[in-house]
Short mmCIF file of C-alpha atoms and ligand atoms in Angstrom, two decimals:
data_model
loop_
_atom_site.label_atom_id
_atom_site.label_comp_id
_atom_site.label_asym_id
_atom_site.label_seq_id
_atom_site.Cartn_x
_atom_site.Cartn_y
_atom_site.Cartn_z
CA MET D 236 -14.90 33.72 3.85
CA LYS D 237 -16.25 31.39 1.30
CA SER D 238 -15.66 27.67 1.38
CA TYR D 239 -13.42 26.25 -1.34
CA GLU D 240 -12.82 22.81 -2.60
CA THR D 241 -9.35 21.64 -3.67
CA VAL D 242 -9.12 19.88 -7.01
CA ILE D 243 -6.15 17.74 -7.89
CA GLY D 244 -5.12 15.68 -10.74
CA LEU D 245 -1.80 13.64 -10.60
CA GLU D 246 0.86 12.65 -13.13
CA VAL D 247 2.66 9.70 -11.48
CA HIS D 248 5.95 8.33 -12.67
CA VAL D 249 6.75 4.75 -12.01
CA GLN D 250 10.21 3.55 -12.56
CA LEU D 251 10.11 -0.09 -13.85
CA ASN D 252 12.31 -2.89 -12.45
CA THR D 253 13.27 -4.17 -15.88
CA GLN D 254 16.66 -5.81 -16.49
CA SER D 255 17.61 -3.21 -19.04
CA LYS D 256 16.75 0.28 -20.06
CA ALA D 257 13.81 1.23 -22.26
CA PHE D 258 15.51 1.40 -25.69
CA CYS D 259 18.86 -0.40 -25.17
CA ASN D 260 20.47 -3.10 -23.13
CA ASP D 261 22.30 -0.91 -20.56
CA PRO D 262 21.38 -2.38 -17.13
CA VAL D 263 18.89 -0.62 -14.78
CA GLN D 264 20.50 -0.23 -11.52
CA PHE D 265 20.20 2.20 -8.61
CA GLY D 266 23.30 3.33 -6.81
CA ALA D 267 26.04 2.28 -9.26
CA GLU D 268 29.17 4.27 -9.79
CA PRO D 269 28.08 7.48 -11.77
CA ASN D 270 28.10 7.25 -15.52
CA THR D 271 29.01 3.59 -15.80
CA LEU D 272 25.76 2.35 -17.27
CA VAL D 273 25.65 4.52 -20.30
CA SER D 274 26.11 3.17 -23.78
CA PRO D 275 26.23 5.18 -27.05
CA ILE D 276 22.56 4.29 -27.57
CA SER D 277 21.51 5.99 -24.25
CA LEU D 278 23.39 9.08 -25.60
CA ALA D 279 21.71 8.81 -29.05
CA HIS D 280 25.06 9.05 -30.85
CA PRO D 281 24.80 9.16 -34.58
CA GLY D 282 24.27 5.85 -36.08
CA THR D 283 22.76 4.26 -33.01
CA LEU D 284 19.24 2.89 -33.04
CA PRO D 285 16.76 2.45 -30.12
CA LYS D 286 14.96 -0.85 -29.72
CA ILE D 287 11.61 -1.39 -27.86
CA ASN D 288 11.97 -3.20 -24.57
CA LYS D 289 9.28 -5.99 -24.49
CA GLU D 290 9.46 -6.17 -20.74
CA GLN D 291 8.46 -2.53 -20.41
CA VAL D 292 5.54 -3.14 -22.82
CA ASN D 293 4.35 -6.16 -20.85
CA LYS D 294 4.67 -4.32 -17.55
CA ALA D 295 2.61 -1.53 -18.92
CA ILE D 296 -0.10 -3.97 -19.98
CA GLN D 297 -0.08 -5.51 -16.54
CA LEU D 298 -0.69 -2.24 -14.94
CA GLY D 299 -3.33 -1.20 -17.46
CA LEU D 300 -5.16 -4.51 -16.98
CA ALA D 301 -5.01 -4.11 -13.13
CA LEU D 302 -6.48 -0.66 -13.40
CA ASP D 303 -9.17 -1.78 -15.72
CA ALA D 304 -7.92 0.31 -18.60
CA SER D 305 -8.21 -0.58 -22.28
CA ILE D 306 -5.00 -1.53 -23.98
CA SER D 307 -4.20 0.05 -27.27
CA LEU D 308 -3.70 -2.66 -30.01
CA ARG D 309 -1.58 -0.11 -31.82
CA THR D 310 0.58 2.38 -30.04
CA ASP D 311 3.63 4.48 -30.99
CA PHE D 312 6.57 6.67 -29.66
CA ASP D 313 7.10 10.33 -29.95
CA ARG D 314 9.97 12.62 -29.25
CA LYS D 315 9.63 15.41 -26.83
CA ASN D 316 12.32 17.96 -27.61
CA TYR D 317 14.05 20.05 -25.00
CA PHE D 318 17.50 20.93 -23.88
CA TYR D 319 18.78 19.99 -20.53
CA PRO D 320 22.30 18.73 -19.46
CA ASP D 321 20.82 15.57 -17.95
CA LEU D 322 19.16 14.80 -21.29
CA PRO D 323 21.98 13.73 -23.56
CA LYS D 324 19.79 13.00 -26.61
CA GLY D 325 18.17 16.42 -26.56
CA TYR D 326 14.82 14.76 -26.55
CA GLN D 327 12.87 12.25 -24.45
CA ILE D 328 11.16 9.34 -26.00
CA THR D 329 7.55 9.29 -24.83
CA GLN D 330 4.00 8.58 -26.03
CA ASP D 331 2.14 11.79 -26.81
CA HIS D 332 -0.90 10.90 -28.85
CA GLN D 333 -1.37 7.16 -28.73
CA PRO D 334 -0.66 5.95 -25.24
CA ILE D 335 -0.56 2.20 -24.44
CA CYS D 336 -3.41 2.31 -21.82
CA ILE D 337 -6.57 4.46 -21.94
CA GLY D 338 -8.97 5.03 -19.12
CA GLY D 339 -9.53 2.81 -16.02
CA SER D 340 -9.52 3.79 -12.44
CA LEU D 341 -7.97 3.00 -9.03
CA MET D 342 -10.13 2.56 -5.91
CA ILE D 343 -8.31 4.48 -3.12
CA ARG D 344 -8.87 3.71 0.58
CA MET D 345 -10.14 6.63 2.72
CA LYS D 346 -10.54 5.43 6.36
CA ASP D 347 -13.02 2.65 6.02
CA GLN D 348 -14.35 3.57 2.58
CA TRP D 349 -13.31 3.28 -1.06
CA LYS D 350 -13.24 6.21 -3.50
CA ARG D 351 -12.80 5.82 -7.30
CA ILE D 352 -10.18 7.87 -9.02
CA ARG D 353 -10.49 7.75 -12.72
CA ILE D 354 -7.27 7.27 -14.87
CA HIS D 355 -7.04 9.35 -18.03
CA HIS D 356 -4.21 7.26 -19.55
CA ILE D 357 -0.89 5.51 -18.93
CA HIS D 358 2.03 6.03 -21.24
CA MET D 359 5.49 4.59 -21.58
CA GLU D 360 8.60 6.78 -21.60
CA GLU D 361 12.21 7.02 -20.49
CA ASP D 362 13.67 8.84 -17.61
CA ALA D 363 16.40 11.50 -17.80
CA GLY D 364 19.77 11.41 -16.10
CA LYS D 365 20.23 13.09 -12.72
CA SER D 366 21.56 16.64 -12.15
CA MET D 367 23.19 17.47 -8.84
CA HIS D 368 23.21 21.17 -8.22
CA ASP D 369 24.00 21.14 -4.57
CA GLN D 370 27.38 19.21 -4.49
CA GLU D 371 29.77 21.80 -5.78
CA ASP D 372 29.67 25.61 -5.50
CA ASP D 373 30.78 26.55 -8.98
CA TYR D 374 29.18 23.83 -11.18
CA SER D 375 26.67 21.09 -11.38
CA LEU D 376 27.26 17.37 -11.69
CA VAL D 377 25.49 15.04 -14.06
CA ASP D 378 24.99 11.25 -13.66
CA LEU D 379 23.59 9.68 -16.72
CA ASN D 380 22.97 6.24 -15.38
CA ARG D 381 19.29 6.86 -14.98
CA ALA D 382 18.98 8.09 -18.51
CA GLY D 383 16.81 5.71 -20.56
CA THR D 384 15.34 3.92 -17.48
CA PRO D 385 11.80 2.81 -18.41
CA LEU D 386 9.03 4.70 -16.88
CA LEU D 387 5.24 4.48 -16.92
CA GLU D 388 3.35 7.69 -16.43
CA ILE D 389 -0.10 7.52 -14.91
CA VAL D 390 -2.22 10.47 -15.59
CA THR D 391 -5.34 10.76 -13.53
CA GLU D 392 -8.47 12.83 -14.12
CA PRO D 393 -8.79 15.73 -11.61
CA ASP D 394 -10.74 13.45 -9.30
CA LEU D 395 -8.70 14.00 -5.93
CA ARG D 396 -9.95 16.49 -3.30
CA SER D 397 -7.19 16.64 -0.64
CA ALA D 398 -3.63 15.81 0.33
CA ASP D 399 -5.09 12.77 2.23
CA GLU D 400 -6.38 11.54 -1.14
CA VAL D 401 -3.09 12.17 -2.81
CA ASP D 402 -1.40 10.07 -0.09
CA ALA D 403 -4.00 7.35 -0.58
CA PHE D 404 -3.49 7.27 -4.22
CA MET D 405 0.22 7.16 -4.13
CA SER D 406 0.08 4.40 -1.42
CA GLY D 407 -2.50 2.54 -3.61
CA ILE D 408 -0.14 2.68 -6.66
CA ARG D 409 2.89 1.64 -4.56
CA GLN D 410 1.05 -1.32 -3.25
CA LEU D 411 -0.27 -2.29 -6.72
CA VAL D 412 3.22 -2.07 -8.46
CA ARG D 413 4.69 -4.17 -5.75
CA TYR D 414 1.91 -6.74 -6.08
CA LEU D 415 2.51 -6.82 -9.85
CA ASP D 416 6.33 -6.80 -9.26
CA ILE D 417 6.79 -4.18 -11.99
CA SER D 418 8.62 -1.70 -9.65
CA ASP D 419 9.84 -1.49 -6.13
CA GLY D 420 7.72 1.65 -5.68
CA ASN D 421 10.37 3.15 -3.44
CA MET D 422 9.86 6.94 -3.22
CA GLN D 423 13.13 7.64 -1.48
CA GLU D 424 15.10 6.18 -4.38
CA GLY D 425 12.91 8.04 -6.88
CA SER D 426 11.14 4.89 -8.22
CA LEU D 427 7.80 6.54 -7.59
CA ARG D 428 7.31 10.42 -7.94
CA CYS D 429 4.43 12.62 -8.84
CA ASP D 430 3.47 15.96 -10.25
CA CYS D 431 0.46 17.44 -8.48
CA ASN D 432 -1.88 19.73 -10.50
CA VAL D 433 -3.77 21.84 -8.00
CA SER D 434 -6.70 24.31 -8.39
CA ILE D 435 -9.47 25.37 -6.07
CA ARG D 436 -13.09 26.26 -6.69
CA PRO D 437 -16.11 27.53 -4.55
CA LEU D 438 -17.68 24.45 -2.84
CA GLY D 439 -20.56 23.16 -5.05
CA SER D 440 -19.04 24.48 -8.32
CA THR D 441 -18.17 21.85 -10.98
CA GLU D 442 -15.91 24.13 -12.95
CA LEU D 443 -12.28 23.48 -13.43
CA ASN D 444 -10.25 26.58 -12.72
CA ALA D 445 -6.81 27.56 -13.55
CA ARG D 446 -4.35 25.08 -11.96
CA CYS D 447 -0.78 25.03 -11.08
CA GLU D 448 1.42 22.01 -11.54
CA ILE D 449 4.00 21.18 -8.76
CA LYS D 450 6.76 19.18 -10.34
CA ASN D 451 8.61 16.12 -9.11
CA LEU D 452 7.46 15.43 -5.51
CA ASN D 453 9.36 12.55 -4.36
CA SER D 454 8.06 11.96 -0.75
CA MET D 455 4.54 11.89 0.65
CA ARG D 456 5.47 14.40 3.23
CA PHE D 457 6.57 16.97 0.60
CA ALA D 458 3.50 16.26 -1.46
CA ARG D 459 1.28 16.93 1.55
CA GLN D 460 3.16 20.07 2.45
CA ALA D 461 3.26 21.34 -1.26
CA VAL D 462 -0.59 20.89 -1.64
CA ALA D 463 -1.28 22.56 1.66
CA TYR D 464 0.83 25.56 0.83
CA GLU D 465 -0.66 25.80 -2.69
CA VAL D 466 -4.14 25.63 -1.50
CA GLN D 467 -3.55 28.31 0.97
CA ARG D 468 -1.74 30.51 -1.62
CA GLN D 469 -4.46 30.17 -4.24
CA THR D 470 -7.26 30.78 -1.58
CA GLU D 471 -5.59 33.95 -0.55
CA LEU D 472 -5.33 35.18 -4.12
CA VAL D 473 -8.94 34.54 -4.83
CA GLU D 474 -9.97 36.07 -1.55
CA ASN D 475 -8.11 39.12 -2.47
CA GLY D 476 -9.91 39.38 -5.79
CA LEU D 477 -6.93 38.18 -7.72
CA GLU D 478 -6.56 35.48 -10.31
CA VAL D 479 -4.57 32.20 -10.06
CA GLU D 480 -2.24 32.10 -13.03
CA GLN D 481 -1.52 28.76 -14.69
CA GLN D 482 2.06 27.96 -13.60
CA THR D 483 4.56 25.28 -13.31
CA LEU D 484 5.88 25.10 -9.82
CA THR D 485 8.75 23.70 -7.78
CA PHE D 486 8.51 22.87 -4.08
CA ASP D 487 11.26 23.86 -1.76
CA PRO D 488 11.14 21.43 1.31
CA VAL D 489 13.18 23.78 3.38
CA SER D 490 10.86 26.83 3.21
CA ARG D 491 7.93 24.55 2.52
CA LYS D 492 6.84 26.88 -0.27
CA THR D 493 6.22 26.55 -3.92
CA SER D 494 7.74 28.88 -6.44
CA PRO D 495 7.16 29.28 -10.19
CA ILE D 496 9.55 27.78 -12.75
CA ARG D 497 7.47 29.14 -15.63
CA SER D 498 4.01 30.39 -16.42
CA LYS D 499 1.65 29.59 -19.23
CA GLU D 500 3.00 32.40 -21.47
CA ASP D 501 6.56 30.97 -21.49
CA ALA D 502 5.30 27.33 -21.78
CA ILE D 503 7.84 25.28 -23.64
CA ASP D 504 6.99 24.11 -27.23
CA TYR D 505 8.25 20.57 -27.09
CA ARG D 506 7.83 20.03 -30.80
CA TYR D 507 6.46 16.58 -30.40
CA PHE D 508 6.68 14.34 -33.48
CA PRO D 509 6.64 10.52 -34.04
CA ASP D 510 10.11 8.96 -33.36
CA PRO D 511 11.32 7.96 -36.90
CA ASP D 512 13.53 5.26 -35.39
CA LEU D 513 10.84 3.41 -33.61
CA PRO D 514 8.08 1.81 -35.64
CA PRO D 515 4.45 1.81 -34.33
CA LEU D 516 3.99 -1.14 -31.83
CA LYS D 517 1.23 -3.70 -32.47
CA ILE D 518 -0.02 -5.52 -29.50
CA SER D 519 -2.03 -8.73 -30.01
CA PRO D 520 -5.11 -9.69 -28.16
CA VAL D 521 -3.34 -13.07 -27.61
CA GLN D 522 -0.48 -11.29 -25.75
CA ILE D 523 -3.02 -9.26 -23.64
CA GLU D 524 -4.93 -12.44 -22.80
CA LYS D 525 -1.74 -14.26 -21.83
CA ILE D 526 -0.82 -11.46 -19.45
CA GLN D 527 -4.46 -11.29 -18.03
CA LYS D 528 -4.22 -15.00 -17.34
CA SER D 529 -1.01 -14.92 -15.38
CA GLN D 530 -2.09 -11.82 -13.33
CA VAL D 531 -1.74 -12.19 -9.57
CA THR D 532 -4.69 -11.72 -7.14
CA LEU D 533 -4.94 -7.94 -6.63
CA PRO D 534 -4.91 -6.17 -3.23
CA TRP D 535 -8.54 -5.13 -3.30
CA GLU D 536 -9.55 -8.63 -4.39
CA TYR D 537 -7.87 -10.04 -1.32
CA HIS D 538 -9.52 -7.28 0.70
CA GLN D 539 -12.98 -8.23 -0.60
CA THR D 540 -12.43 -11.89 0.12
CA PHE D 541 -11.38 -11.23 3.67
CA GLN D 542 -14.33 -8.99 4.26
CA ASP D 543 -16.59 -11.71 2.75
CA TRP D 544 -15.14 -14.03 5.37
CA GLY D 545 -16.38 -11.63 8.09
CA LEU D 546 -13.12 -9.66 8.81
CA SER D 547 -13.43 -6.00 9.68
CA PHE D 548 -12.40 -3.44 7.01
CA ASP D 549 -9.30 -2.68 8.98
CA ASP D 550 -8.21 -6.23 9.47
CA ALA D 551 -8.80 -6.83 5.84
CA THR D 552 -6.55 -3.82 5.11
CA ILE D 553 -3.76 -5.05 7.31
CA LEU D 554 -3.79 -8.51 5.86
CA SER D 555 -3.91 -7.39 2.23
CA GLU D 556 -1.20 -4.75 2.69
CA GLU D 557 1.54 -6.99 1.25
CA MET D 558 1.01 -9.66 -1.32
CA GLU D 559 3.23 -12.41 0.50
CA ILE D 560 1.15 -11.95 3.63
CA ALA D 561 -2.18 -11.79 2.03
CA ALA D 562 -1.39 -15.02 0.07
CA HIS D 563 -0.06 -16.71 3.15
CA PHE D 564 -2.97 -15.84 5.36
CA SER D 565 -5.63 -16.71 2.68
CA LYS D 566 -4.02 -20.01 2.12
CA LEU D 567 -4.17 -20.76 5.80
CA ALA D 568 -7.69 -19.47 6.27
CA GLU D 569 -9.34 -20.84 3.02
CA GLY D 570 -11.93 -23.35 4.04
CA TYR D 571 -11.61 -22.67 7.78
CA ASN D 572 -14.73 -22.10 9.73
CA HIS D 573 -13.51 -19.43 12.04
CA PRO D 574 -11.48 -16.93 9.90
CA VAL D 575 -12.11 -14.09 12.22
CA LEU D 576 -10.34 -15.88 15.19
CA MET D 577 -7.54 -16.79 12.74
CA ALA D 578 -7.19 -13.28 11.61
CA ASN D 579 -6.95 -11.99 15.23
CA CYS D 580 -4.29 -14.62 16.03
CA TYR D 581 -2.50 -13.88 12.65
CA ILE D 582 -2.38 -10.16 13.24
CA GLN D 583 -1.65 -10.09 16.93
CA LYS D 584 0.75 -13.03 17.19
CA ILE D 585 1.92 -14.67 13.97
CA ARG D 586 2.94 -11.57 12.05
CA PRO D 587 4.80 -10.09 14.84
CA TRP D 588 6.56 -13.31 15.58
CA LEU D 589 7.54 -13.87 12.09
CA ALA D 590 9.01 -10.37 11.90
CA GLU D 591 10.81 -10.76 15.13
CA GLN D 592 12.43 -14.04 14.24
CA ASN D 593 13.03 -12.87 10.79
CA ILE D 594 11.46 -15.96 9.28
CA GLU D 595 10.25 -16.01 5.72
CA LEU D 596 6.55 -16.85 5.31
CA LYS D 597 7.33 -19.96 3.30
CA ASN D 598 9.10 -21.34 6.39
CA PHE D 599 6.13 -20.75 8.74
CA PRO D 600 6.58 -23.87 10.91
CA ILE D 601 3.01 -24.78 11.82
CA SER D 602 1.12 -26.91 9.28
CA LYS D 603 -2.40 -26.00 8.25
CA PRO D 604 -4.08 -28.86 10.12
CA HIS D 605 -2.23 -28.21 13.28
CA PHE D 606 -2.93 -24.44 13.02
CA TRP D 607 -6.73 -25.15 12.49
CA GLU D 608 -6.65 -27.74 15.38
CA PHE D 609 -5.00 -25.12 17.69
CA LEU D 610 -7.55 -22.48 16.88
CA ASP D 611 -10.36 -24.94 17.32
CA LEU D 612 -9.25 -25.45 20.89
CA ILE D 613 -9.90 -21.81 21.48
CA GLN D 614 -12.98 -21.56 19.44
CA ASP D 615 -14.50 -24.59 21.33
CA ASN D 616 -13.65 -23.06 24.62
CA LYS D 617 -11.46 -26.06 25.51
CA ILE D 618 -8.69 -23.63 26.33
CA SER D 619 -8.98 -19.91 27.10
CA ASN D 620 -8.00 -17.27 24.60
CA THR D 621 -5.19 -16.21 26.85
CA SER D 622 -3.59 -19.48 27.38
CA GLY D 623 -3.97 -20.28 23.73
CA PHE D 624 -2.31 -17.08 22.48
CA GLU D 625 0.13 -16.67 25.34
CA LYS D 626 1.22 -20.21 26.21
CA LEU D 627 0.14 -22.86 23.72
CA LEU D 628 1.00 -20.92 20.57
CA PRO D 629 4.60 -20.13 21.60
CA ALA D 630 4.90 -23.83 22.64
CA LEU D 631 3.54 -24.91 19.20
CA LEU D 632 5.87 -22.67 17.39
CA ASN D 633 8.76 -24.39 19.06
CA ASN D 634 7.36 -27.84 18.62
CA PRO D 635 5.31 -27.55 15.37
CA ASN D 636 5.20 -31.27 14.87
CA LYS D 637 3.30 -32.01 18.09
CA LYS D 638 -0.42 -32.14 17.88
CA PRO D 639 -1.84 -29.03 19.56
CA GLY D 640 -4.25 -31.02 21.62
CA GLU D 641 -1.49 -33.23 23.16
CA LEU D 642 0.69 -30.30 23.79
CA ALA D 643 -2.20 -28.50 25.60
CA LYS D 644 -2.74 -31.55 27.76
CA GLU D 645 0.88 -31.87 28.60
CA MET D 646 0.89 -28.26 29.55
CA ASP D 647 -2.35 -28.74 31.53
CA LEU D 648 -4.09 -25.89 29.66
CA PHE D 649 -7.54 -27.34 29.33
CA GLN D 650 -10.21 -25.28 31.00
CA LYS D 651 -12.09 -26.95 33.77
CA GLY D 652 -15.76 -26.66 33.40
CA ASP D 653 -16.78 -29.64 35.62
CA ALA D 654 -19.10 -28.52 38.40
CA ASP D 655 -17.26 -30.40 41.23
CA PHE D 656 -13.87 -28.80 40.52
CA LEU D 657 -15.38 -25.27 40.28
CA GLU D 658 -17.77 -25.70 43.18
CA ASN D 659 -14.88 -26.71 45.45
CA LEU D 660 -12.83 -23.75 44.48
CA ILE D 661 -15.76 -21.27 44.79
CA ARG D 662 -16.65 -22.64 48.29
CA GLU D 663 -13.01 -22.14 49.40
CA ILE D 664 -13.17 -18.54 48.13
CA LEU D 665 -16.55 -17.76 49.85
CA ASN D 666 -15.18 -19.24 53.13
CA GLU D 667 -12.03 -17.10 52.93
CA ASN D 668 -14.01 -13.85 52.28
CA PRO D 669 -17.03 -13.63 54.52
CA ASP D 670 -16.97 -9.82 54.63
CA LYS D 671 -17.10 -9.55 50.92
CA VAL D 672 -19.90 -12.26 50.72
CA LYS D 673 -21.93 -10.18 53.23
CA ALA D 674 -21.32 -7.00 51.18
CA TYR D 675 -22.45 -8.70 48.09
CA LYS D 676 -25.57 -9.99 49.71
CA ASN D 677 -26.23 -6.35 50.84
CA GLY D 678 -26.27 -5.19 47.29
CA LYS D 679 -22.59 -4.63 46.32
CA LYS D 680 -23.04 -6.79 43.12
CA GLY D 681 -19.88 -5.30 41.60
CA LEU D 682 -17.99 -7.71 43.90
CA LYS D 683 -18.67 -10.48 41.51
CA GLY D 684 -15.74 -9.31 39.50
CA PHE D 685 -13.50 -9.89 42.62
CA PHE D 686 -14.77 -13.42 43.07
CA MET D 687 -14.19 -14.27 39.39
CA GLY D 688 -10.65 -12.87 39.73
CA GLU D 689 -9.96 -15.05 42.71
CA LEU D 690 -11.39 -18.10 40.92
CA MET D 691 -9.20 -17.52 37.98
CA LYS D 692 -6.20 -17.21 40.17
CA LYS D 693 -6.98 -20.35 42.13
CA SER D 694 -7.67 -22.31 38.97
CA LYS D 695 -4.55 -20.90 37.26
CA GLY D 696 -6.69 -19.44 34.54
CA LYS D 697 -8.35 -22.76 33.64
CA ALA D 698 -11.78 -22.05 34.92
CA ASN D 699 -14.18 -21.90 32.03
CA PRO D 700 -15.51 -18.28 32.36
CA GLN D 701 -19.04 -18.83 31.37
CA THR D 702 -19.74 -21.92 33.47
CA SER D 703 -17.88 -20.33 36.34
CA ALA D 704 -19.91 -17.09 36.22
CA ASN D 705 -23.11 -18.97 36.26
CA LEU D 706 -22.05 -21.15 39.14
CA LEU D 707 -20.65 -18.35 41.14
CA GLU D 708 -23.89 -16.30 40.93
CA LYS D 709 -25.90 -19.40 41.95
CA MET D 710 -23.74 -20.00 44.95
CA LEU D 711 -23.68 -16.33 46.05
CA ASP D 712 -27.46 -15.93 45.80
CA ALA D 713 -27.97 -19.25 47.59
P1 ADP A 190 -1.80 19.11 -20.11
O1 ADP A 190 -2.29 18.53 -21.49
O2 ADP A 190 -1.67 20.61 -20.16
O3 ADP A 190 -0.76 18.26 -19.62
P2 ADP A 190 -4.02 17.70 -19.04
O4 ADP A 190 -5.26 17.99 -19.37
O5 ADP A 190 -3.31 16.53 -19.59
O6 ADP A 190 -3.11 18.90 -19.26
O7 ADP A 190 -3.95 17.47 -17.43
C1 ADP A 190 -2.74 17.15 -16.79
C2 ADP A 190 -3.08 16.90 -15.39
O8 ADP A 190 -3.66 17.93 -14.72
C3 ADP A 190 -4.04 15.69 -15.15
O9 ADP A 190 -3.74 14.98 -14.17
C4 ADP A 190 -5.39 16.40 -14.87
O10 ADP A 190 -6.25 15.66 -14.16
C5 ADP A 190 -4.95 17.61 -14.18
N1 ADP A 190 -5.88 18.83 -14.26
C6 ADP A 190 -6.43 19.30 -15.27
N2 ADP A 190 -7.20 20.34 -15.09
C7 ADP A 190 -7.09 20.56 -13.70
C8 ADP A 190 -7.64 21.45 -12.80
N3 ADP A 190 -8.46 22.47 -13.18
N4 ADP A 190 -7.27 21.33 -11.48
C9 ADP A 190 -6.47 20.40 -11.07
N5 ADP A 190 -5.98 19.48 -11.92
C10 ADP A 190 -6.14 19.54 -13.25
MG1 MG A 191 0.77 16.63 -19.13
#
């Protein structure tokens, strides 16, 4: 059997978290009583006029800038005409030939590497209502609350090569829209969905073969299963000398199979034309610049900063996952000499503690100077890592106003490195274990670990490990 490569391009729909709908002031809200958020404008009743929502435009520009796209200074809206019960207007307002953002790319994270996925364009459009076919036996239900909700559609180049990359792309977009606060990125509630265009080709080929488009995948699990099934189906066709037909497919989560909705021959003619009710939209460079200036630090920018500070790729990933955490950590660590130690402490102790106590980041009790002083005690070997993380830190979280040094003293946590103290303890241990000393002298060098353990026990964890090890060796070899 030949080896094949999977080729995937995505059309990702992002539901925006604007106050109101794309072309009228019906509120945007998930989970409201069905059909309560629907005005005559959402229904395009005669005599009603749509109006462009500035918030949607600004959020589109925000996303475009973050993805390094170029922003169209003049953009317009088209009607995409088709009939469906959840589309009360009989057409969807979208952007067909002059989308708001062109080009750009998203770097996706694959294990410990980045891969660039090029974006073809991003356009603005509106969502349809929701049809429910599974509630009643004899008829379907329609909820029009969602009709007119502002969407951005991100169309990628066919740069993805696996379900893992689809997952990484969707995760990257979800993270980004949350950073930008333009959408909650919630796939379960349908705020983020994608159509997957899938084709295969012999490994090494650069041709683009006939593709199938799997519509409306609203969970990462389904997207993975759909891609896996589709790759297998297409591979079997090709292996049997048959051709893949360009089709639009739907995925059934129960059977985990895709099945055709329509093929290329019966493709719908949407009769696109410019919406006569919406004038072309001009965007000024000043408006773009203003948005650029107020842009937040982006996830990959934090990631790079953290790596520049010496953190591992994975730790940088963990700490840049959510914007609030990234901002909090970077504020604490900025200017500090030992960011790696701080990252360890933050990831292992601070984050779990905050989550457990359900404490908001802005209420983190330890001040920056105290946090630095605490970490310095560990860094300078004045207290051990273990007593720092396990004893001093919890005490400090309860008494954040106390100076860490004083607290450590009160708790008697300072490591003892002075020779007299250690020598006395080691002598005691050697006297208590004559057999083991003999064995050691006869070559069982591994027993050194045993003596160190005893020393730690006797000193209650306060023996400075480095000094102790040296001294112990000296006394054993004497
Ligand atoms: P259309 O105009 O028919 O919608 P596009 O060229 O705009 O088609 O592509 C739609 C999506 O399909 C894009 O995400 C693109 O990357 C993807 N795509 C195009 N050709 C292929 C292919 N051969 N294999 C996989 N995906 C593809
Ligand atoms: Mg398309």
